[in-house]
């Protein structure tokens, strides 16, 4: 049997990670107290006055709050839909491609944007969609007046969702491709003997074969309904776009850290954390029930 | 694979090929465009004359960057951050994963620790409490804020735990009979066997630290301490937050030094482009290992 003294070493192995976790993740959880205080940085968390739910009442009375919650959910849901469907279609197309060399090249190229930061991609996008950029150049050729893309609040959500899907679709394809290798080739042979065309084979063999994966990914993405992507929006937006582009995370950053509304911003952040927590728990429960998914 | 030579199937193949190649081109086109702009004449870029080939080919913007002290300072900070961050994360997460991969019979507290980890994965205090804690423990304005400020990558720990648990139990027993202790077991047996998953999470850590800009923005006092991405964010992406009209926005667009910005973006992209071919070999295998379980 295993030596009892091993246990001591197990604790030593866990120690550095747990200390790190304690300081960066666990202690900040107690900082949530700020949401229930009229927080004064000079007095700190121990001496600031407690005001109960006042921050929350104020939060719900603000128009900003409705806007940011709506924008967050709107952008996040569109992203979730796009990031489920586009990679699925792309994976099926790749799967049908018979030239293996080209398949590998295409895969290598479409994964690439995933590894570039939103800072870099935003710099590129701002340039590509600028007044004199190539997109406006193309519009000019078909006779459309130049558009100031990053001054148009009505277009901003589409740019955000479109560029996110563009960045991530290749990478999101990987899971589908892994699932596709699990479909038995004999199913395709049987279908073709029965006279199914390639489109019919995709419809009756490939798609049903991917069903569990699609459901699993859809269920797990539920936890992201309040994550519209801070890095991306923070680097793309400007004050002209607040009405459709401001999300919870960017608002909390501006009101909390820049305008020093600590109590209010923490209250909004807390609401987001709690709702997200519930959604993730629900999505994990659903995933384990329907797809037998467990994280460990 | 079924061989088919019907006309219909051939048309299908050709259409597919064309569409897929187009999609692939769409993925690198913006990056290619940036390179072309960075190598162009300033005035040509500002007038929107650059498409896919540099107009008035020159290296002026790159020469300008070579003389830019703050750019290299930030580049160096980013390199330090990546090396320290990847090393520390590798050591700490692997060390955590080993005891957590033991069965509860061997290590009774295993499940308790696992639940703490999962809880921090699902719930967090939010931006403001995080910021104040990091400041209060004295990390502000040090390289450690950048290295440790993001916290323990709990998901990586879980991936490694899952991998460790799937290794054959017999190895473990054999090593135990030979008198190996837990450290020896981890270093000489588990780590070498877990190379695919460890390489994947380490490469993702490297990319994370190279790409992350926000901690540099809020946890350092200014330009001299910015990692590269934060520096670029400040000088390329940020638009003055004062109230702006559409006309002002348009004018600012025209004033910005496009070729120089494009060159900075391209240089910041370069390390990823260089390690990418090596990285790609590992991650597909590694990801599916972690996410798709039998």
Coordinates of C-alpha atoms in Angstrom, one line a residue:
Chain A
X1 CA 0.0 0.0 0.0
X2 CA 1.0 3.6 -0.6
X3 CA 3.2 5.2 2.0
X4 CA 1.2 7.6 4.3
X5 CA 4.0 10.2 4.1
X6 CA 3.0 10.8 0.5
X7 CA 0.1 12.9 1.7
X8 CA 2.5 15.5 3.1
X9 CA 4.2 15.8 -0.3
X10 CA 0.8 16.2 -2.0
X11 CA 0.1 19.2 0.2
X12 CA 3.5 20.7 -0.7
X13 CA 2.8 20.2 -4.4
X14 CA -0.5 22.0 -4.0
X15 CA 0.8 24.9 -1.9
X16 CA 2.2 27.3 -4.6
X17 CA -0.9 27.0 -6.7
X18 CA -3.3 27.3 -3.8
X19 CA -1.5 30.5 -2.5
X20 CA -1.7 32.0 -6.0
X21 CA -5.4 31.1 -6.3
X22 CA -6.0 32.5 -2.9
X23 CA -4.6 35.9 -3.7
X24 CA -5.8 36.4 -7.2
X25 CA -9.2 34.6 -7.1
X26 CA -10.5 33.9 -3.6
X27 CA -9.6 37.0 -1.7
X28 CA -11.2 39.2 -4.4
X29 CA -14.4 37.3 -3.9
X30 CA -14.6 39.0 -0.4
X31 CA -14.2 42.3 -2.1
X32 CA -17.7 41.9 -3.3
X33 CA -18.6 43.6 0.0
X34 CA -17.9 46.9 -1.8
X35 CA -21.1 46.4 -3.7
X36 CA -23.0 46.9 -0.4
X37 CA -21.0 49.9 0.7
X38 CA -20.6 53.5 0.0
X39 CA -17.0 52.7 -0.7
X40 CA -14.3 55.2 0.1
X41 CA -10.8 54.2 -1.0
X42 CA -9.3 56.4 1.7
X43 CA -11.1 54.4 4.4
X44 CA -10.8 51.0 2.8
X45 CA -13.1 48.1 3.0
X46 CA -13.2 47.8 6.8
X47 CA -14.2 51.4 7.6
X48 CA -16.5 52.3 4.7
X49 CA -20.2 52.7 5.5
X50 CA -22.6 49.9 4.7
X51 CA -25.6 51.0 2.7
X52 CA -27.3 47.7 2.0
X53 CA -28.8 47.5 -1.5
X54 CA -28.6 51.2 -2.4
X55 CA -26.1 50.6 -5.1
X56 CA -28.4 48.0 -6.6
X57 CA -31.4 50.2 -6.5
X58 CA -29.4 53.0 -8.1
X59 CA -28.2 50.5 -10.7
X60 CA -31.7 49.5 -11.7
X61 CA -32.8 53.1 -12.0
X62 CA -30.1 53.9 -14.5
X63 CA -30.8 53.9 -18.2
X64 CA -27.2 52.9 -18.9
X65 CA -27.8 49.6 -17.1
X66 CA -30.6 48.6 -19.4
X67 CA -28.6 49.5 -22.5
X68 CA -25.5 47.6 -21.4
X69 CA -27.4 44.5 -20.4
X70 CA -29.3 44.5 -23.7
X71 CA -26.1 45.1 -25.7
X72 CA -24.3 42.4 -23.9
X73 CA -26.9 39.7 -24.4
X74 CA -27.6 40.8 -28.0
X75 CA -24.0 40.6 -29.1
X76 CA -23.2 37.5 -27.1
X77 CA -26.2 35.6 -28.4
X78 CA -25.4 36.5 -32.0
X79 CA -21.8 35.5 -31.4
X80 CA -22.9 32.1 -30.0
X81 CA -25.1 31.4 -32.9
X82 CA -22.5 32.4 -35.5
X83 CA -19.7 30.5 -33.7
X84 CA -21.9 27.3 -33.7
X85 CA -23.2 27.4 -37.2
X86 CA -20.3 28.8 -39.3
X87 CA -17.7 26.2 -38.0
X88 CA -20.2 23.4 -38.5
X89 CA -20.7 24.3 -42.1
X90 CA -17.0 24.8 -42.6
X91 CA -16.1 21.5 -41.0
X92 CA -18.6 19.7 -43.2
X93 CA -17.1 21.3 -46.3
X94 CA -13.6 20.5 -45.2
X95 CA -14.6 16.9 -44.6
X96 CA -15.9 16.6 -48.2
X97 CA -12.7 17.9 -49.6
X98 CA -10.7 15.0 -51.0
X99 CA -7.4 16.8 -51.8
X100 CA -5.6 16.1 -48.5
X101 CA -2.7 18.5 -49.1
X102 CA -5.1 21.4 -49.8
X103 CA -7.2 20.4 -46.8
X104 CA -4.2 20.7 -44.5
X105 CA -3.2 24.1 -46.0
X106 CA -6.6 25.5 -45.6
X107 CA -6.8 24.3 -42.0
X108 CA -3.4 25.8 -41.1
X109 CA -4.5 29.2 -42.5
X110 CA -7.9 29.4 -40.9
X111 CA -6.6 28.6 -37.4
X112 CA -4.2 31.4 -37.5
X113 CA -6.4 34.4 -36.6
X114 CA -7.3 32.7 -33.3
X115 CA -3.8 33.2 -32.1
X116 CA -3.6 36.9 -32.8
X117 CA -4.7 39.3 -30.1
X118 CA -7.7 41.6 -30.3
X119 CA -5.3 44.5 -30.0
X120 CA -3.5 43.5 -33.2
X121 CA -6.7 42.5 -35.0
X122 CA -8.4 45.7 -34.0
X123 CA -5.6 47.7 -35.3
X124 CA -6.0 45.9 -38.6
X125 CA -9.8 46.2 -38.6
X126 CA -9.8 49.9 -37.9
X127 CA -7.5 50.3 -40.9
X128 CA -9.3 48.0 -43.2
X129 CA -12.7 49.6 -42.4
X130 CA -11.4 53.2 -42.3
X131 CA -12.6 55.9 -44.5
X132 CA -9.8 55.4 -47.1
X133 CA -9.5 51.6 -46.4
X134 CA -10.0 48.7 -48.8
X135 CA -13.5 48.0 -47.8
X136 CA -14.6 51.5 -48.7
X137 CA -12.5 51.1 -51.8
X138 CA -14.6 48.1 -52.8
X139 CA -17.8 49.9 -52.0
X140 CA -16.7 52.7 -54.2
X141 CA -16.2 50.4 -57.1
X142 CA -19.8 49.2 -56.9
X143 CA -20.9 52.8 -56.5
X144 CA -21.7 53.1 -52.8
X145 CA -20.7 56.2 -50.9
X146 CA -17.8 55.7 -48.4
X147 CA -19.1 54.6 -45.0
X148 CA -17.6 55.8 -41.7
X149 CA -17.9 52.3 -40.2
X150 CA -16.6 53.2 -36.7
X151 CA -18.9 56.2 -36.4
X152 CA -22.0 54.2 -37.2
X153 CA -23.6 52.8 -34.0
X154 CA -26.2 50.8 -36.1
X155 CA -23.5 48.8 -37.9
X156 CA -21.2 48.2 -34.9
X157 CA -22.8 45.0 -33.5
X158 CA -22.5 43.4 -36.9
X159 CA -18.8 44.3 -37.2
X160 CA -18.2 42.9 -33.7
X161 CA -20.0 39.6 -34.4
X162 CA -18.7 39.3 -37.9
X163 CA -15.1 39.8 -36.9
X164 CA -15.4 37.5 -33.9
X165 CA -16.8 34.7 -36.1
X166 CA -14.0 35.4 -38.6
X167 CA -11.3 35.1 -35.9
X168 CA -12.7 32.0 -34.3
X169 CA -14.4 29.8 -36.9
X170 CA -11.3 27.9 -37.9
X171 CA -10.4 27.1 -34.4
X172 CA -13.9 26.1 -33.4
X173 CA -13.9 23.7 -36.3
X174 CA -11.4 21.5 -34.6
X175 CA -14.0 19.9 -32.3
X176 CA -16.3 19.2 -35.2
X177 CA -13.5 17.7 -37.2
X178 CA -12.6 15.4 -34.2
X179 CA -16.2 14.3 -34.0
X180 CA -16.3 13.7 -37.8
X181 CA -13.5 11.2 -37.6
X182 CA -15.8 9.2 -35.3
X183 CA -18.4 8.6 -38.0
X184 CA -18.1 5.1 -39.5
X185 CA -17.2 5.1 -43.2
X186 CA -19.5 2.1 -43.7
X187 CA -22.5 4.4 -43.1
X188 CA -21.4 6.5 -46.2
X189 CA -20.9 3.4 -48.3
X190 CA -24.3 2.0 -47.3
X191 CA -25.9 5.4 -48.2
X192 CA -24.1 5.6 -51.6
X193 CA -25.2 2.0 -52.4
X194 CA -28.7 3.1 -51.7
X195 CA -28.2 5.8 -54.2
X196 CA -27.8 8.9 -52.0
X197 CA -26.1 11.9 -53.6
X198 CA -23.4 13.7 -51.7
X199 CA -25.7 16.4 -50.4
X200 CA -28.1 13.6 -49.2
X201 CA -25.2 11.8 -47.5
X202 CA -24.3 15.0 -45.7
X203 CA -27.9 15.5 -44.6
X204 CA -28.6 11.9 -43.6
X205 CA -25.2 10.7 -42.3
X206 CA -22.9 13.6 -41.4
X207 CA -25.3 15.9 -39.7
X208 CA -26.9 13.1 -37.5
X209 CA -23.4 12.0 -36.7
X210 CA -22.5 15.4 -35.4
X211 CA -25.8 15.9 -33.4
X212 CA -24.4 15.2 -30.0
X213 CA -21.4 17.5 -30.5
X214 CA -23.7 20.3 -31.7
X215 CA -26.0 19.9 -28.7
X216 CA -23.1 19.8 -26.3
X217 CA -21.5 22.9 -27.7
X218 CA -24.8 24.7 -27.8
X219 CA -25.5 23.8 -24.2
X220 CA -22.1 24.7 -22.9
X221 CA -22.2 28.1 -24.7
X222 CA -25.2 29.1 -22.5
X223 CA -22.7 30.1 -19.8
X224 CA -21.4 32.8 -22.1
X225 CA -24.6 34.7 -22.6
X226 CA -23.2 37.6 -20.5
X227 CA -19.7 37.5 -22.1
X228 CA -19.8 39.6 -25.2
X229 CA -15.9 39.9 -25.4
X230 CA -14.2 42.7 -23.5
X231 CA -10.9 42.7 -25.3
X232 CA -12.6 43.0 -28.7
X233 CA -15.1 45.7 -28.0
X234 CA -12.7 47.6 -25.8
X235 CA -10.3 47.9 -28.6
X236 CA -12.8 48.6 -31.4
X237 CA -15.3 51.0 -29.8
X238 CA -15.3 54.7 -29.2
X239 CA -17.8 57.2 -27.6
X240 CA -19.9 57.4 -30.8
X241 CA -20.7 53.7 -30.5
X242 CA -21.7 53.5 -26.8
X243 CA -25.4 53.2 -27.6
X244 CA -25.0 49.8 -29.3
X245 CA -21.5 48.7 -28.4
X246 CA -21.2 49.3 -24.7
X247 CA -21.3 46.0 -22.7
X248 CA -21.2 45.2 -19.0
X249 CA -17.5 44.7 -18.9
X250 CA -16.5 47.8 -20.7
X251 CA -19.0 49.9 -18.7
X252 CA -17.7 48.5 -15.4
X253 CA -14.1 49.4 -16.5
X254 CA -15.1 53.0 -17.3
X255 CA -17.4 53.6 -14.4
X256 CA -15.3 51.7 -11.9
X257 CA -11.7 52.3 -12.7
X258 CA -11.8 55.5 -14.6
X259 CA -14.7 57.3 -12.9
X260 CA -14.1 55.7 -9.6
X261 CA -17.7 54.6 -8.9
X262 CA -16.4 51.6 -7.1
X263 CA -19.6 50.6 -5.3
X264 CA -21.8 50.9 -8.3
X265 CA -19.4 49.2 -10.7
X266 CA -18.9 46.3 -8.2
X267 CA -22.6 45.9 -7.9
X268 CA -23.0 45.6 -11.7
X269 CA -20.1 43.2 -11.9
X270 CA -21.5 41.1 -9.1
X271 CA -24.9 40.8 -10.8
X272 CA -23.0 39.7 -13.9
X273 CA -21.0 37.1 -12.0
X274 CA -24.0 35.7 -10.2
X275 CA -26.1 35.4 -13.4
X276 CA -23.2 33.8 -15.2
X277 CA -22.6 31.4 -12.4
X278 CA -26.2 30.2 -12.5
X279 CA -26.1 29.9 -16.3
X280 CA -22.9 27.9 -16.2
X281 CA -24.2 25.5 -13.5
X282 CA -27.4 25.0 -15.5
X283 CA -25.5 24.4 -18.7
X284 CA -23.2 21.9 -17.0
X285 CA -26.1 20.1 -15.5
X286 CA -27.8 19.9 -18.9
X287 CA -24.6 18.8 -20.6
X288 CA -24.0 16.0 -18.1
X289 CA -27.6 14.9 -18.4
X290 CA -27.9 14.9 -22.2
X291 CA -24.4 14.3 -23.4
X292 CA -22.8 12.6 -20.4
X293 CA -20.3 15.5 -20.2
X294 CA -18.1 15.9 -17.1
X295 CA -15.3 18.3 -16.6
X296 CA -13.3 16.0 -14.4
Chain B
X1 CA -13.6 6.5 -49.3
X2 CA -16.1 6.2 -52.1
X3 CA -14.7 7.0 -55.5
X4 CA -17.1 8.9 -57.7
X5 CA -16.6 10.2 -61.1
X6 CA -20.0 11.4 -62.1
X7 CA -20.2 14.9 -63.6
X8 CA -22.3 16.1 -60.7
X9 CA -19.8 15.0 -58.2
X10 CA -16.9 16.6 -60.1
X11 CA -18.8 20.0 -60.1
X12 CA -19.4 19.6 -56.4
X13 CA -15.6 19.0 -55.8
X14 CA -14.5 22.0 -57.9
X15 CA -17.0 24.3 -56.3
X16 CA -16.0 23.1 -52.8
X17 CA -12.3 23.7 -53.6
X18 CA -12.9 27.2 -54.9
X19 CA -15.1 28.2 -51.9
X20 CA -12.6 26.8 -49.3
X21 CA -9.7 28.5 -51.0
X22 CA -11.6 31.8 -50.9
X23 CA -12.4 31.4 -47.3
X24 CA -8.7 30.6 -46.5
X25 CA -7.7 33.7 -48.4
X26 CA -10.1 35.8 -46.5
X27 CA -8.4 34.8 -43.3
X28 CA -4.9 36.0 -44.3
X29 CA -5.9 38.9 -46.5
X30 CA -6.2 41.5 -43.7
X31 CA -2.8 40.4 -42.4
X32 CA -1.3 40.6 -45.9
X33 CA -2.8 44.0 -46.4
X34 CA -1.2 45.3 -43.1
X35 CA 2.2 44.1 -44.3
X36 CA 1.7 45.9 -47.7
X37 CA 0.7 49.1 -45.9
X38 CA 3.7 49.0 -43.6
X39 CA 6.0 48.8 -46.6
X40 CA 4.3 51.6 -48.5
X41 CA 4.8 55.3 -49.0
X42 CA 3.0 57.3 -46.2
X43 CA 1.0 59.4 -48.6
X44 CA -0.1 56.5 -50.7
X45 CA -1.3 54.7 -47.6
X46 CA -3.2 57.8 -46.4
X47 CA -4.9 58.2 -49.8
X48 CA -6.1 54.6 -49.7
X49 CA -4.1 53.6 -52.8
X50 CA -2.6 50.5 -51.2
X51 CA -4.4 47.2 -51.9
X52 CA -2.4 44.1 -51.8
X53 CA 0.9 45.4 -53.0
X54 CA 3.1 48.1 -51.4
X55 CA 2.9 51.4 -53.3
X56 CA 6.3 53.2 -53.2
X57 CA 8.1 50.3 -51.5
X58 CA 10.3 51.4 -48.6
X59 CA 11.4 50.3 -45.1
X60 CA 11.0 53.8 -43.6
X61 CA 8.5 52.8 -40.9
X62 CA 10.6 49.8 -39.9
X63 CA 13.7 52.1 -39.6
X64 CA 11.7 54.5 -37.5
X65 CA 10.8 51.6 -35.2
X66 CA 14.4 50.6 -34.8
X67 CA 15.1 54.0 -33.4
X68 CA 12.1 53.8 -31.0
X69 CA 13.3 53.2 -27.5
X70 CA 9.9 52.6 -26.0
X71 CA 9.0 50.0 -28.6
X72 CA 12.0 47.9 -27.7
X73 CA 11.5 48.4 -24.0
X74 CA 8.0 47.1 -24.3
X75 CA 9.1 44.2 -26.5
X76 CA 11.6 43.2 -23.8
X77 CA 9.0 43.4 -21.1
X78 CA 6.8 41.2 -23.2
X79 CA 9.6 38.6 -23.6
X80 CA 10.3 38.6 -19.9
X81 CA 6.6 38.2 -19.2
X82 CA 6.3 35.3 -21.6
X83 CA 9.4 33.4 -20.2
X84 CA 8.5 33.9 -16.6
X85 CA 4.8 33.4 -17.1
X86 CA 5.1 30.2 -19.1
X87 CA 7.8 28.7 -16.7
X88 CA 5.9 29.5 -13.5
X89 CA 2.6 28.4 -14.9
X90 CA 4.1 25.1 -16.2
X91 CA 5.7 24.3 -12.8
X92 CA 2.8 25.3 -10.7
X93 CA 0.0 23.8 -12.7
X94 CA 1.8 20.5 -13.2
X95 CA 2.6 20.3 -9.5
X96 CA -1.1 20.9 -8.7
X97 CA -2.3 18.4 -11.2
X98 CA -0.4 15.4 -9.8
X99 CA -2.0 15.2 -6.3
X100 CA -5.4 16.1 -7.8
X101 CA -5.1 13.2 -10.2
X102 CA -4.8 10.7 -7.3
X103 CA -7.9 8.8 -6.3
X104 CA -9.8 10.1 -3.2
X105 CA -8.7 6.8 -1.6
X106 CA -5.0 7.8 -1.9
X107 CA -5.6 11.5 -1.1
X108 CA -8.7 12.2 0.8
X109 CA -8.8 15.9 0.4
X110 CA -8.6 15.6 -3.4
X111 CA -12.2 16.3 -4.0
X112 CA -12.4 19.3 -1.7
X113 CA -9.5 20.9 -3.5
X114 CA -11.0 20.1 -6.9
X115 CA -14.2 21.8 -5.9
X116 CA -12.4 24.9 -4.8
X117 CA -10.7 25.0 -8.2
X118 CA -13.9 24.5 -10.1
X119 CA -15.6 27.2 -8.0
X120 CA -13.0 29.8 -8.9
X121 CA -13.5 28.8 -12.5
X122 CA -17.2 29.5 -12.3
X123 CA -17.4 32.5 -10.1
X124 CA -15.2 35.5 -9.6
X125 CA -15.3 38.8 -7.7
X126 CA -15.3 41.0 -10.7
X127 CA -13.0 43.6 -12.0
X128 CA -12.9 46.1 -9.1
X129 CA -12.3 43.7 -6.2
X130 CA -9.6 41.9 -8.3
X131 CA -7.9 45.2 -9.1
X132 CA -7.9 46.4 -5.5
X133 CA -6.6 43.0 -4.2
X134 CA -3.7 42.9 -6.7
X135 CA -2.8 46.5 -5.7
X136 CA -3.1 45.8 -2.0
X137 CA -0.7 42.8 -2.1
X138 CA 1.9 45.0 -3.8
X139 CA 2.1 43.6 -7.3
X140 CA 1.2 46.9 -8.9
X141 CA 3.8 48.2 -11.3
X142 CA 6.0 45.1 -11.1
X143 CA 6.6 42.4 -13.7
X144 CA 4.8 40.0 -11.3
X145 CA 1.6 41.8 -11.8
X146 CA 1.8 40.8 -15.5
X147 CA 3.0 37.3 -14.8
X148 CA 0.7 36.4 -11.9
X149 CA -2.2 38.9 -12.2
X150 CA -4.2 36.7 -14.5
X151 CA -4.4 34.1 -11.9
X152 CA -4.1 30.3 -12.0
X153 CA -5.2 28.9 -15.3
X154 CA -7.6 26.4 -13.6
X155 CA -8.8 25.0 -16.8
X156 CA -5.3 23.9 -17.7
X157 CA -5.0 22.2 -14.4
X158 CA -8.2 20.3 -15.1
X159 CA -6.9 19.3 -18.5
X160 CA -3.7 17.9 -17.1
X161 CA -5.5 16.1 -14.2
X162 CA -7.7 14.4 -16.8
X163 CA -4.7 13.4 -18.8
X164 CA -2.8 12.1 -15.8
X165 CA -5.8 10.0 -14.7
X166 CA -6.0 8.3 -18.0
X167 CA -2.5 7.0 -17.8
X168 CA -2.3 3.3 -17.0
X169 CA -2.4 2.5 -13.3
X170 CA 0.2 -0.3 -13.8
X171 CA 3.0 2.2 -14.4
X172 CA 2.2 3.8 -11.1
X173 CA 2.3 0.5 -9.2
X174 CA 5.5 -0.6 -10.8
X175 CA 7.2 2.7 -9.9
X176 CA 5.8 2.4 -6.3
X177 CA 7.2 -1.1 -6.0
X178 CA 10.6 0.2 -7.2
X179 CA 10.5 2.7 -4.3
X180 CA 9.7 5.9 -6.2
X181 CA 8.3 8.8 -4.1
X182 CA 5.7 11.3 -5.4
X183 CA 8.2 13.8 -6.7
X184 CA 10.1 11.1 -8.6
X185 CA 6.9 9.7 -10.0
X186 CA 5.8 13.1 -11.2
X187 CA 9.0 14.1 -12.8
X188 CA 10.3 10.9 -14.3
X189 CA 7.0 9.2 -15.2
X190 CA 4.0 11.5 -15.5
X191 CA 5.6 14.6 -17.0
X192 CA 7.4 12.7 -19.9
X193 CA 4.2 10.7 -20.6
X194 CA 2.0 13.8 -20.7
X195 CA 4.1 15.8 -23.2
X196 CA 1.2 16.3 -25.7
X197 CA -1.1 17.9 -23.2
X198 CA 1.7 19.8 -21.4
X199 CA 3.1 21.2 -24.7
X200 CA -0.4 22.3 -25.6
X201 CA -1.2 24.2 -22.4
X202 CA 2.3 25.7 -22.3
X203 CA 2.0 27.0 -25.9
X204 CA -1.4 28.4 -25.0
X205 CA 0.1 30.1 -21.9
X206 CA 2.8 31.6 -24.1
X207 CA 0.3 32.9 -26.6
X208 CA -1.9 34.3 -23.7
X209 CA 1.0 36.2 -22.1
X210 CA 2.2 37.5 -25.4
X211 CA -1.3 38.7 -26.4
X212 CA -2.6 40.0 -23.1
X213 CA -2.8 43.8 -22.9
X214 CA -5.3 44.7 -20.2
X215 CA -3.1 43.9 -17.2
X216 CA -0.4 46.1 -18.6
X217 CA -2.9 48.9 -18.9
X218 CA -4.4 48.8 -15.4
X219 CA -1.6 47.3 -13.3
X220 CA 1.3 49.4 -14.5
X221 CA 2.0 53.1 -14.0
X222 CA 2.7 54.0 -17.6
X223 CA 4.4 53.6 -20.9
X224 CA 7.8 52.6 -19.5
X225 CA 6.2 49.5 -17.9
X226 CA 3.8 48.5 -20.7
X227 CA 4.2 45.2 -22.4
X228 CA 4.1 45.4 -26.2
X229 CA 0.4 44.8 -26.7
X230 CA -0.5 47.6 -24.3
X231 CA 1.9 50.0 -26.0
X232 CA 0.3 49.2 -29.4
X233 CA -3.1 49.4 -27.9
X234 CA -2.3 52.9 -26.6
X235 CA -0.8 54.3 -29.8
X236 CA -2.7 52.5 -32.5
X237 CA -6.1 51.6 -31.3
X238 CA -7.1 54.1 -28.6
X239 CA -9.3 56.9 -29.7
X240 CA -9.4 60.0 -27.5
X241 CA -12.5 59.4 -25.3
X242 CA -13.5 63.1 -25.2
X243 CA -16.8 63.8 -26.9
X244 CA -16.2 63.6 -30.6
X245 CA -18.2 64.4 -33.7
X246 CA -18.1 62.4 -36.9
X247 CA -16.0 65.1 -38.6
X248 CA -13.4 65.0 -35.9
X249 CA -13.4 61.2 -36.2
X250 CA -12.8 61.5 -39.9
X251 CA -10.0 64.0 -39.5
X252 CA -8.3 61.9 -36.9
X253 CA -8.4 59.0 -39.2
X254 CA -6.5 60.9 -41.8
X255 CA -3.9 62.2 -39.4
X256 CA -2.9 58.8 -38.0
X257 CA 0.4 57.5 -39.3
X258 CA -0.9 54.4 -41.0
X259 CA 2.4 53.0 -42.3
X260 CA 4.1 53.2 -38.9
X261 CA 1.1 51.7 -37.1
X262 CA 1.0 48.9 -39.6
X263 CA 4.7 48.2 -39.1
X264 CA 4.2 48.0 -35.3
X265 CA 1.3 45.7 -35.7
X266 CA 3.2 43.5 -38.0
X267 CA 6.2 43.2 -35.7
X268 CA 3.9 42.4 -32.8
X269 CA 2.4 39.7 -34.9
X270 CA 5.7 38.2 -36.0
X271 CA 6.6 36.1 -33.0
X272 CA 3.2 34.3 -33.3
X273 CA 3.6 33.8 -37.0
X274 CA 7.1 32.4 -36.4
X275 CA 6.1 29.9 -33.6
X276 CA 2.8 29.1 -35.2
X277 CA 3.9 26.3 -37.5
X278 CA 5.5 24.5 -34.5
X279 CA 2.6 25.2 -32.3
X280 CA 0.0 23.9 -34.8
X281 CA 1.5 20.4 -34.7
X282 CA 0.7 20.1 -31.0
X283 CA -2.5 21.9 -30.4
X284 CA -5.0 19.9 -32.5
X285 CA -4.0 16.8 -30.8
X286 CA -3.9 18.5 -27.4
X287 CA -7.2 20.1 -27.6
X288 CA -9.2 17.1 -28.7
X289 CA -7.5 15.2 -25.9
X290 CA -8.9 17.6 -23.4
X291 CA -12.3 18.2 -24.8
X292 CA -13.5 15.0 -26.3
X293 CA -13.5 12.2 -23.9
X294 CA -14.5 8.7 -24.5

